[in-house]
Amino acid sequence: MVQMASSKLIAVAFLSSLVAAPTMTTAANSNLFRDYIGAIFNGVRFTDVPINPGVRFDFILAFVIDYTTATEPPTPTDGRFNIFWQSSVLSASAVASIKQSNPNVRVAVSLGGATVNGRPVFFNITSVDSWVQNAVASLTGIVQEYNLDGIDIDYEQFQVDPATFAECVGRLVTALKSSGVIKFASIAPFDNADVQRHYQALWAGYGSVIDYVNFQFYAYSASTTEAQYVSHFDDQIANYPGGNILASFTTAPTTTSVPINTSLNACRTLQSQGKLYGIFIWAADHSRSQGFRFDTQAQALLANAPSY
């Protein structure tokens, strides 16, 4: 996940050329809370994180990546995914235990991320057919081994054009859903022109199989105001029409991202407007050093959400 501000420029000509996404009603308030976990390798456990019974709670394991570290630098594997979260702690038995203890918990896994061993991760394929075939097979194995419920798409750098990315990921999600391997899928874009081109192409072609948009609002600058945050949120409602857009903030130590209190205040405003479908946090690994107080605050806000 990114933690730096980035450009808002999106080519109007490109957008006008996209096939319109499926027409759906704009999401209203709901109580979905999502927390990424496992990428920092600091020993954080599912059981460390407070879980409010009044929310729908998704843990998102970070990450699986179609790269191998058997080479230096790491190299892409054309859709054959490997585990890059701290699986020694966040194990299959830990997944089973947290879900059994908390009926409101689901567990997903995120694909991609920004880096592997400090090197950039790129969406890179040999061919659409080979990538989809390999991705379906490898992810099916991981999802079934860990009894996961869904996937999240978080590629942030690309060596393919938007149409190719859309076809690969769209076919992957469609296949995994059609076979019953996963129940839901999300995407995690941020406000960078190239990133938006790729994810909006995916949305235009396959928005009907994508359940949530984990937009990285914290990637805007640290000077972002509450009103600007809300305006950015409205921009993404337009960019991903009909999508369940989630607000977000990062608990990572940073001076370049939107401050947490600004984000939470914006969430309250969005909730008062009937637009707060949910909140996600990057990441539980960082929240632990803060006693998870912001995770707790976000869940309390969602648990008390008025319905519209």
mmCIF file of C-alpha atoms in Angstrom:
data_model
loop_
_atom_site.group_PDB
_atom_site.id
_atom_site.type_symbol
_atom_site.label_atom_id
_atom_site.label_comp_id
_atom_site.label_asym_id
_atom_site.label_seq_id
_atom_site.Cartn_x
_atom_site.Cartn_y
_atom_site.Cartn_z
ATOM 1 C CA MET A 1 0.000 0.000 0.000
ATOM 2 C CA VAL A 2 1.251 3.511 -0.752
ATOM 3 C CA GLN A 3 1.696 6.178 1.881
ATOM 4 C CA MET A 4 2.625 9.211 -0.237
ATOM 5 C CA ALA A 5 0.555 11.857 -1.980
ATOM 6 C CA SER A 6 0.136 11.414 -5.720
ATOM 7 C CA SER A 7 -1.346 13.098 -8.771
ATOM 8 C CA LYS A 8 -5.081 13.393 -9.317
ATOM 9 C CA LEU A 9 -4.782 13.843 -13.083
ATOM 10 C CA ILE A 10 -6.869 11.376 -15.095
ATOM 11 C CA ALA A 11 -7.061 11.575 -18.850
ATOM 12 C CA VAL A 12 -10.573 12.660 -19.786
ATOM 13 C CA ALA A 13 -10.189 11.232 -23.249
ATOM 14 C CA PHE A 14 -9.393 7.828 -21.805
ATOM 15 C CA LEU A 15 -12.354 7.835 -19.482
ATOM 16 C CA SER A 16 -14.729 8.754 -22.258
ATOM 17 C CA SER A 17 -13.541 5.750 -24.240
ATOM 18 C CA LEU A 18 -14.300 3.238 -21.498
ATOM 19 C CA VAL A 19 -17.360 1.058 -21.576
ATOM 20 C CA ALA A 20 -19.739 2.277 -18.887
ATOM 21 C CA ALA A 21 -19.649 0.344 -15.641
ATOM 22 C CA PRO A 22 -22.802 -1.454 -14.550
ATOM 23 C CA THR A 23 -25.429 0.936 -13.207
ATOM 24 C CA MET A 24 -25.938 0.370 -9.496
ATOM 25 C CA THR A 25 -27.280 2.378 -6.604
ATOM 26 C CA THR A 26 -24.684 4.377 -4.683
ATOM 27 C CA ALA A 27 -23.874 2.657 -1.407
ATOM 28 C CA ALA A 28 -25.290 4.043 1.832
ATOM 29 C CA ASN A 29 -23.974 3.714 5.377
ATOM 30 C CA SER A 30 -23.037 0.254 6.553
ATOM 31 C CA ASN A 31 -20.840 -1.274 9.244
ATOM 32 C CA LEU A 32 -18.023 -2.891 7.254
ATOM 33 C CA PHE A 33 -14.569 -2.608 8.863
ATOM 34 C CA ARG A 34 -11.440 -3.987 7.181
ATOM 35 C CA ASP A 35 -7.899 -4.283 8.535
ATOM 36 C CA TYR A 36 -4.797 -5.282 6.571
ATOM 37 C CA ILE A 37 -2.447 -7.494 8.560
ATOM 38 C CA GLY A 38 0.794 -9.433 8.285
ATOM 39 C CA ALA A 39 3.027 -7.437 5.939
ATOM 40 C CA ILE A 40 5.420 -5.939 8.501
ATOM 41 C CA PHE A 41 6.488 -9.255 10.105
ATOM 42 C CA ASN A 42 6.327 -7.873 13.637
ATOM 43 C CA GLY A 43 4.399 -10.780 15.130
ATOM 44 C CA VAL A 44 0.946 -9.193 15.185
ATOM 45 C CA ARG A 45 -1.786 -11.789 15.644
ATOM 46 C CA PHE A 46 -5.475 -11.829 14.787
ATOM 47 C CA THR A 47 -6.225 -12.103 18.503
ATOM 48 C CA ASP A 48 -4.306 -8.876 19.236
ATOM 49 C CA VAL A 49 -6.853 -6.826 17.319
ATOM 50 C CA PRO A 50 -10.042 -5.727 19.145
ATOM 51 C CA ILE A 51 -13.137 -6.908 17.286
ATOM 52 C CA ASN A 52 -16.400 -5.034 17.836
ATOM 53 C CA PRO A 53 -19.323 -7.492 17.531
ATOM 54 C CA GLY A 54 -21.388 -4.674 16.010
ATOM 55 C CA VAL A 55 -19.362 -4.538 12.778
ATOM 56 C CA ARG A 56 -18.708 -6.840 9.856
ATOM 57 C CA PHE A 57 -14.980 -7.389 10.209
ATOM 58 C CA ASP A 58 -12.594 -8.398 7.414
ATOM 59 C CA PHE A 59 -8.952 -9.194 8.050
ATOM 60 C CA ILE A 60 -6.935 -8.846 4.832
ATOM 61 C CA LEU A 61 -3.676 -10.783 4.794
ATOM 62 C CA ALA A 62 -0.880 -8.837 3.100
ATOM 63 C CA PHE A 63 0.324 -10.184 0.721
ATOM 64 C CA VAL A 64 0.450 -12.948 -1.848
ATOM 65 C CA ILE A 65 2.599 -11.985 -4.829
ATOM 66 C CA ASP A 66 3.299 -13.670 -8.143
ATOM 67 C CA TYR A 67 7.021 -13.223 -7.628
ATOM 68 C CA THR A 68 9.788 -15.497 -6.424
ATOM 69 C CA THR A 69 12.695 -14.598 -4.143
ATOM 70 C CA ALA A 70 14.713 -17.558 -5.416
ATOM 71 C CA THR A 71 16.341 -15.026 -7.725
ATOM 72 C CA GLU A 72 18.031 -11.705 -6.974
ATOM 73 C CA PRO A 73 16.381 -9.422 -7.677
ATOM 74 C CA PRO A 74 13.017 -11.182 -7.188
ATOM 75 C CA THR A 75 11.335 -12.030 -10.493
ATOM 76 C CA PRO A 76 7.684 -12.374 -11.598
ATOM 77 C CA THR A 77 6.161 -15.859 -11.899
ATOM 78 C CA ASP A 78 3.291 -15.218 -14.338
ATOM 79 C CA GLY A 79 0.395 -15.676 -11.940
ATOM 80 C CA ARG A 80 1.911 -18.341 -9.691
ATOM 81 C CA PHE A 81 1.328 -16.736 -6.303
ATOM 82 C CA ASN A 82 3.520 -17.171 -3.242
ATOM 83 C CA ILE A 83 2.812 -16.182 0.357
ATOM 84 C CA PHE A 84 4.532 -13.029 1.601
ATOM 85 C CA TRP A 85 2.598 -12.442 4.834
ATOM 86 C CA GLN A 86 3.883 -13.679 8.212
ATOM 87 C CA SER A 87 2.276 -17.094 7.823
ATOM 88 C CA SER A 88 4.171 -18.553 10.775
ATOM 89 C CA VAL A 89 1.979 -16.390 13.021
ATOM 90 C CA LEU A 90 -1.062 -15.833 10.828
ATOM 91 C CA SER A 91 -1.421 -19.522 10.075
ATOM 92 C CA ALA A 92 -4.274 -21.622 8.743
ATOM 93 C CA SER A 93 -5.132 -22.701 12.277
ATOM 94 C CA ALA A 94 -5.115 -19.054 13.417
ATOM 95 C CA VAL A 95 -7.546 -18.189 10.623
ATOM 96 C CA ALA A 96 -9.858 -21.023 11.672
ATOM 97 C CA SER A 97 -9.680 -20.015 15.327
ATOM 98 C CA ILE A 98 -10.439 -16.300 14.858
ATOM 99 C CA LYS A 99 -13.397 -17.079 12.583
ATOM 100 C CA GLN A 100 -14.778 -19.656 15.002
ATOM 101 C CA SER A 101 -14.477 -17.250 17.940
ATOM 102 C CA ASN A 102 -15.972 -14.300 16.052
ATOM 103 C CA PRO A 103 -18.890 -15.100 13.712
ATOM 104 C CA ASN A 104 -18.669 -11.553 12.269
ATOM 105 C CA VAL A 105 -15.100 -12.107 10.983
ATOM 106 C CA ARG A 106 -14.055 -13.019 7.457
ATOM 107 C CA VAL A 107 -10.472 -13.334 6.217
ATOM 108 C CA ALA A 108 -9.234 -12.334 2.761
ATOM 109 C CA VAL A 109 -5.851 -12.037 1.099
ATOM 110 C CA SER A 110 -4.427 -9.118 -0.868
ATOM 111 C CA LEU A 111 -2.603 -9.593 -4.169
ATOM 112 C CA GLY A 112 0.386 -7.522 -5.168
ATOM 113 C CA GLY A 113 1.359 -4.673 -2.896
ATOM 114 C CA ALA A 114 4.065 -2.124 -3.587
ATOM 115 C CA THR A 115 7.324 -4.018 -2.984
ATOM 116 C CA VAL A 116 8.901 -7.408 -2.417
ATOM 117 C CA ASN A 117 12.187 -7.432 -0.477
ATOM 118 C CA GLY A 118 12.372 -3.690 -1.020
ATOM 119 C CA ARG A 119 11.998 -3.971 -4.805
ATOM 120 C CA PRO A 120 8.955 -2.720 -6.746
ATOM 121 C CA VAL A 121 6.237 -5.248 -7.560
ATOM 122 C CA PHE A 122 4.950 -4.953 -11.120
ATOM 123 C CA PHE A 123 1.909 -6.505 -12.717
ATOM 124 C CA ASN A 124 3.766 -8.498 -15.359
ATOM 125 C CA ILE A 125 2.467 -11.378 -17.496
ATOM 126 C CA THR A 126 3.555 -13.755 -20.233
ATOM 127 C CA SER A 127 0.067 -13.871 -21.749
ATOM 128 C CA VAL A 128 -3.468 -13.258 -20.527
ATOM 129 C CA ASP A 129 -4.399 -16.927 -20.762
ATOM 130 C CA SER A 130 -1.295 -18.214 -18.977
ATOM 131 C CA TRP A 131 -1.533 -15.632 -16.192
ATOM 132 C CA VAL A 132 -5.215 -16.325 -15.553
ATOM 133 C CA GLN A 133 -4.717 -20.097 -15.613
ATOM 134 C CA ASN A 134 -1.769 -19.947 -13.209
ATOM 135 C CA ALA A 135 -3.447 -17.392 -10.926
ATOM 136 C CA VAL A 136 -6.683 -19.365 -10.642
ATOM 137 C CA ALA A 137 -4.783 -22.558 -9.785
ATOM 138 C CA SER A 138 -2.331 -21.068 -7.293
ATOM 139 C CA LEU A 139 -4.872 -18.851 -5.517
ATOM 140 C CA THR A 140 -7.392 -21.665 -5.287
ATOM 141 C CA GLY A 141 -4.785 -23.689 -3.430
ATOM 142 C CA ILE A 142 -3.921 -20.870 -1.019
ATOM 143 C CA VAL A 143 -7.544 -19.876 -0.379
ATOM 144 C CA GLN A 144 -8.578 -23.453 0.330
ATOM 145 C CA GLU A 145 -5.541 -24.222 2.507
ATOM 146 C CA TYR A 146 -6.184 -21.171 4.697
ATOM 147 C CA ASN A 147 -10.011 -21.252 4.490
ATOM 148 C CA LEU A 148 -10.121 -17.684 3.174
ATOM 149 C CA ASP A 149 -13.264 -15.879 2.063
ATOM 150 C CA GLY A 150 -12.125 -13.356 -0.529
ATOM 151 C CA ILE A 151 -9.340 -11.548 -2.340
ATOM 152 C CA ASP A 152 -8.190 -7.942 -2.642
ATOM 153 C CA ILE A 153 -6.346 -6.529 -5.658
ATOM 154 C CA ASP A 154 -3.527 -4.122 -4.726
ATOM 155 C CA TYR A 155 -1.132 -3.967 -7.660
ATOM 156 C CA GLU A 156 0.391 -0.479 -7.785
ATOM 157 C CA GLN A 157 2.900 -0.629 -10.682
ATOM 158 C CA PHE A 158 2.228 -2.038 -14.118
ATOM 159 C CA GLN A 159 4.118 -3.392 -17.103
ATOM 160 C CA VAL A 160 0.930 -4.008 -19.092
ATOM 161 C CA ASP A 161 -1.686 -1.639 -20.504
ATOM 162 C CA PRO A 162 -4.992 -1.028 -18.664
ATOM 163 C CA ALA A 163 -7.034 -3.282 -20.974
ATOM 164 C CA THR A 164 -4.709 -6.241 -20.356
ATOM 165 C CA PHE A 165 -4.751 -5.707 -16.584
ATOM 166 C CA ALA A 166 -8.543 -5.502 -16.647
ATOM 167 C CA GLU A 167 -8.891 -8.703 -18.652
ATOM 168 C CA CYS A 168 -6.487 -10.656 -16.434
ATOM 169 C CA VAL A 169 -7.880 -9.587 -13.083
ATOM 170 C CA GLY A 170 -11.483 -9.554 -14.245
ATOM 171 C CA ARG A 171 -11.268 -13.098 -15.542
ATOM 172 C CA LEU A 172 -9.500 -14.205 -12.354
ATOM 173 C CA VAL A 173 -12.162 -12.790 -10.034
ATOM 174 C CA THR A 174 -14.960 -14.123 -12.228
ATOM 175 C CA ALA A 175 -13.470 -17.624 -12.249
ATOM 176 C CA LEU A 176 -12.865 -17.733 -8.490
ATOM 177 C CA LYS A 177 -16.383 -16.521 -7.768
ATOM 178 C CA SER A 178 -18.025 -18.821 -10.318
ATOM 179 C CA SER A 179 -16.299 -21.857 -8.785
ATOM 180 C CA GLY A 180 -17.255 -20.815 -5.260
ATOM 181 C CA VAL A 181 -13.629 -20.460 -4.160
ATOM 182 C CA ILE A 182 -14.213 -16.858 -2.969
ATOM 183 C CA LYS A 183 -17.300 -14.992 -1.811
ATOM 184 C CA PHE A 184 -16.109 -11.410 -2.400
ATOM 185 C CA ALA A 185 -13.422 -9.319 -4.061
ATOM 186 C CA SER A 186 -12.119 -5.793 -3.599
ATOM 187 C CA ILE A 187 -9.713 -3.430 -5.329
ATOM 188 C CA ALA A 188 -7.317 -0.974 -3.667
ATOM 189 C CA PRO A 189 -6.511 1.929 -6.021
ATOM 190 C CA PHE A 190 -5.158 5.357 -5.113
ATOM 191 C CA ASP A 191 -5.092 8.740 -6.777
ATOM 192 C CA ASN A 192 -2.329 8.337 -9.330
ATOM 193 C CA ALA A 193 -3.086 8.761 -13.028
ATOM 194 C CA ASP A 194 -1.614 5.437 -14.160
ATOM 195 C CA VAL A 195 -3.113 3.518 -11.236
ATOM 196 C CA GLN A 196 -6.535 5.029 -11.883
ATOM 197 C CA ARG A 197 -6.377 4.198 -15.585
ATOM 198 C CA HIS A 198 -5.757 0.540 -14.811
ATOM 199 C CA TYR A 199 -8.369 0.188 -12.070
ATOM 200 C CA GLN A 200 -11.019 2.185 -13.900
ATOM 201 C CA ALA A 201 -10.540 -0.052 -16.939
ATOM 202 C CA LEU A 202 -11.038 -3.039 -14.638
ATOM 203 C CA TRP A 203 -14.129 -1.405 -13.142
ATOM 204 C CA ALA A 204 -15.569 -0.598 -16.564
ATOM 205 C CA GLY A 205 -15.302 -4.198 -17.722
ATOM 206 C CA TYR A 206 -15.778 -6.161 -14.514
ATOM 207 C CA GLY A 207 -17.297 -3.858 -11.896
ATOM 208 C CA SER A 208 -20.177 -6.280 -11.440
ATOM 209 C CA VAL A 209 -17.883 -8.872 -9.781
ATOM 210 C CA ILE A 210 -16.059 -6.388 -7.511
ATOM 211 C CA ASP A 211 -17.730 -5.912 -4.136
ATOM 212 C CA TYR A 212 -15.680 -3.174 -2.467
ATOM 213 C CA VAL A 213 -13.338 -0.338 -3.428
ATOM 214 C CA ASN A 214 -10.630 0.017 -0.758
ATOM 215 C CA PHE A 215 -9.545 3.447 -1.944
ATOM 216 C CA GLN A 216 -6.297 4.621 -0.323
ATOM 217 C CA PHE A 217 -7.489 8.068 0.764
ATOM 218 C CA TYR A 218 -4.563 8.378 3.199
ATOM 219 C CA ALA A 219 -2.243 8.663 0.171
ATOM 220 C CA TYR A 220 -3.322 12.280 -0.258
ATOM 221 C CA SER A 221 -1.046 14.873 1.334
ATOM 222 C CA ALA A 222 -0.707 15.572 5.043
ATOM 223 C CA SER A 223 -2.226 19.020 4.491
ATOM 224 C CA THR A 224 -5.536 17.510 3.359
ATOM 225 C CA THR A 225 -8.493 18.980 5.248
ATOM 226 C CA GLU A 226 -11.676 17.220 6.304
ATOM 227 C CA ALA A 227 -13.617 19.006 3.553
ATOM 228 C CA GLN A 228 -11.006 18.020 0.948
ATOM 229 C CA TYR A 229 -11.147 14.403 2.108
ATOM 230 C CA VAL A 230 -14.927 14.394 1.610
ATOM 231 C CA SER A 231 -14.458 15.974 -1.813
ATOM 232 C CA HIS A 232 -11.923 13.279 -2.743
ATOM 233 C CA PHE A 233 -14.435 10.662 -1.606
ATOM 234 C CA ASP A 234 -17.079 12.156 -3.890
ATOM 235 C CA ASP A 235 -14.554 12.059 -6.753
ATOM 236 C CA GLN A 236 -14.190 8.313 -6.301
ATOM 237 C CA ILE A 237 -17.949 7.791 -6.232
ATOM 238 C CA ALA A 238 -17.865 9.312 -9.723
ATOM 239 C CA ASN A 239 -14.799 7.310 -10.786
ATOM 240 C CA TYR A 240 -16.246 3.975 -9.604
ATOM 241 C CA PRO A 241 -19.986 4.486 -10.166
ATOM 242 C CA GLY A 242 -22.183 2.214 -8.115
ATOM 243 C CA GLY A 243 -19.239 0.950 -6.075
ATOM 244 C CA ASN A 244 -19.097 0.356 -2.343
ATOM 245 C CA ILE A 245 -16.368 2.919 -1.616
ATOM 246 C CA LEU A 246 -14.613 2.570 1.740
ATOM 247 C CA ALA A 247 -12.996 5.441 3.605
ATOM 248 C CA SER A 248 -9.531 4.757 4.981
ATOM 249 C CA PHE A 249 -6.569 5.869 7.028
ATOM 250 C CA THR A 250 -3.102 4.605 7.859
ATOM 251 C CA THR A 251 -1.729 4.012 11.344
ATOM 252 C CA ALA A 252 1.812 3.754 9.997
ATOM 253 C CA PRO A 253 4.240 6.394 11.300
ATOM 254 C CA THR A 254 4.283 9.026 8.558
ATOM 255 C CA THR A 255 4.370 12.776 8.040
ATOM 256 C CA THR A 256 3.228 12.639 4.415
ATOM 257 C CA SER A 257 -0.210 11.033 4.708
ATOM 258 C CA VAL A 258 -3.604 12.380 5.742
ATOM 259 C CA PRO A 259 -3.646 12.627 9.569
ATOM 260 C CA ILE A 260 -5.775 10.038 11.350
ATOM 261 C CA ASN A 261 -7.990 12.552 13.143
ATOM 262 C CA THR A 262 -8.694 14.354 9.861
ATOM 263 C CA SER A 263 -9.704 11.030 8.338
ATOM 264 C CA LEU A 264 -11.956 10.084 11.258
ATOM 265 C CA ASN A 265 -13.652 13.487 11.213
ATOM 266 C CA ALA A 266 -14.248 13.079 7.486
ATOM 267 C CA CYS A 267 -15.718 9.638 8.173
ATOM 268 C CA ARG A 268 -18.189 11.196 10.596
ATOM 269 C CA THR A 269 -19.171 13.748 7.964
ATOM 270 C CA LEU A 270 -19.615 11.029 5.347
ATOM 271 C CA GLN A 271 -21.713 9.038 7.776
ATOM 272 C CA SER A 272 -23.929 12.073 8.432
ATOM 273 C CA GLN A 273 -24.401 12.298 4.654
ATOM 274 C CA GLY A 274 -25.357 8.629 4.430
ATOM 275 C CA LYS A 275 -22.280 7.684 2.369
ATOM 276 C CA LEU A 276 -19.989 5.825 4.788
ATOM 277 C CA TYR A 277 -20.165 2.244 3.540
ATOM 278 C CA GLY A 278 -17.161 1.257 5.629
ATOM 279 C CA ILE A 279 -13.603 1.983 6.763
ATOM 280 C CA PHE A 280 -10.361 0.129 6.216
ATOM 281 C CA ILE A 281 -7.017 0.605 7.957
ATOM 282 C CA TRP A 282 -3.443 0.083 6.828
ATOM 283 C CA ALA A 283 -2.479 -1.740 8.978
ATOM 284 C CA ALA A 284 -2.984 -3.756 12.161
ATOM 285 C CA ASP A 285 0.789 -4.271 12.282
ATOM 286 C CA HIS A 286 1.249 -0.535 12.925
ATOM 287 C CA SER A 287 -1.859 -0.131 15.091
ATOM 288 C CA ARG A 288 -0.512 -2.468 17.748
ATOM 289 C CA SER A 289 2.052 0.066 18.965
ATOM 290 C CA GLN A 290 -0.828 2.533 19.470
ATOM 291 C CA GLY A 291 -2.926 0.089 21.458
ATOM 292 C CA PHE A 292 -5.341 -0.240 18.509
ATOM 293 C CA ARG A 293 -7.157 2.867 19.737
ATOM 294 C CA PHE A 294 -7.887 4.143 16.234
ATOM 295 C CA ASP A 295 -9.118 0.732 15.093
ATOM 296 C CA THR A 296 -11.426 0.769 18.114
ATOM 297 C CA GLN A 297 -12.679 4.281 17.325
ATOM 298 C CA ALA A 298 -13.381 3.430 13.702
ATOM 299 C CA GLN A 299 -15.304 0.301 14.639
ATOM 300 C CA ALA A 300 -17.346 2.162 17.255
ATOM 301 C CA LEU A 301 -18.290 4.754 14.642
ATOM 302 C CA LEU A 302 -19.425 2.052 12.219
ATOM 303 C CA ALA A 303 -21.250 0.008 14.863
ATOM 304 C CA ASN A 304 -23.402 3.036 15.711
ATOM 305 C CA ALA A 305 -24.068 3.952 12.077
ATOM 306 C CA PRO A 306 -27.576 5.278 11.444
ATOM 307 C CA SER A 307 -29.318 3.582 8.526
ATOM 308 C CA TYR A 308 -30.488 5.491 5.484
#
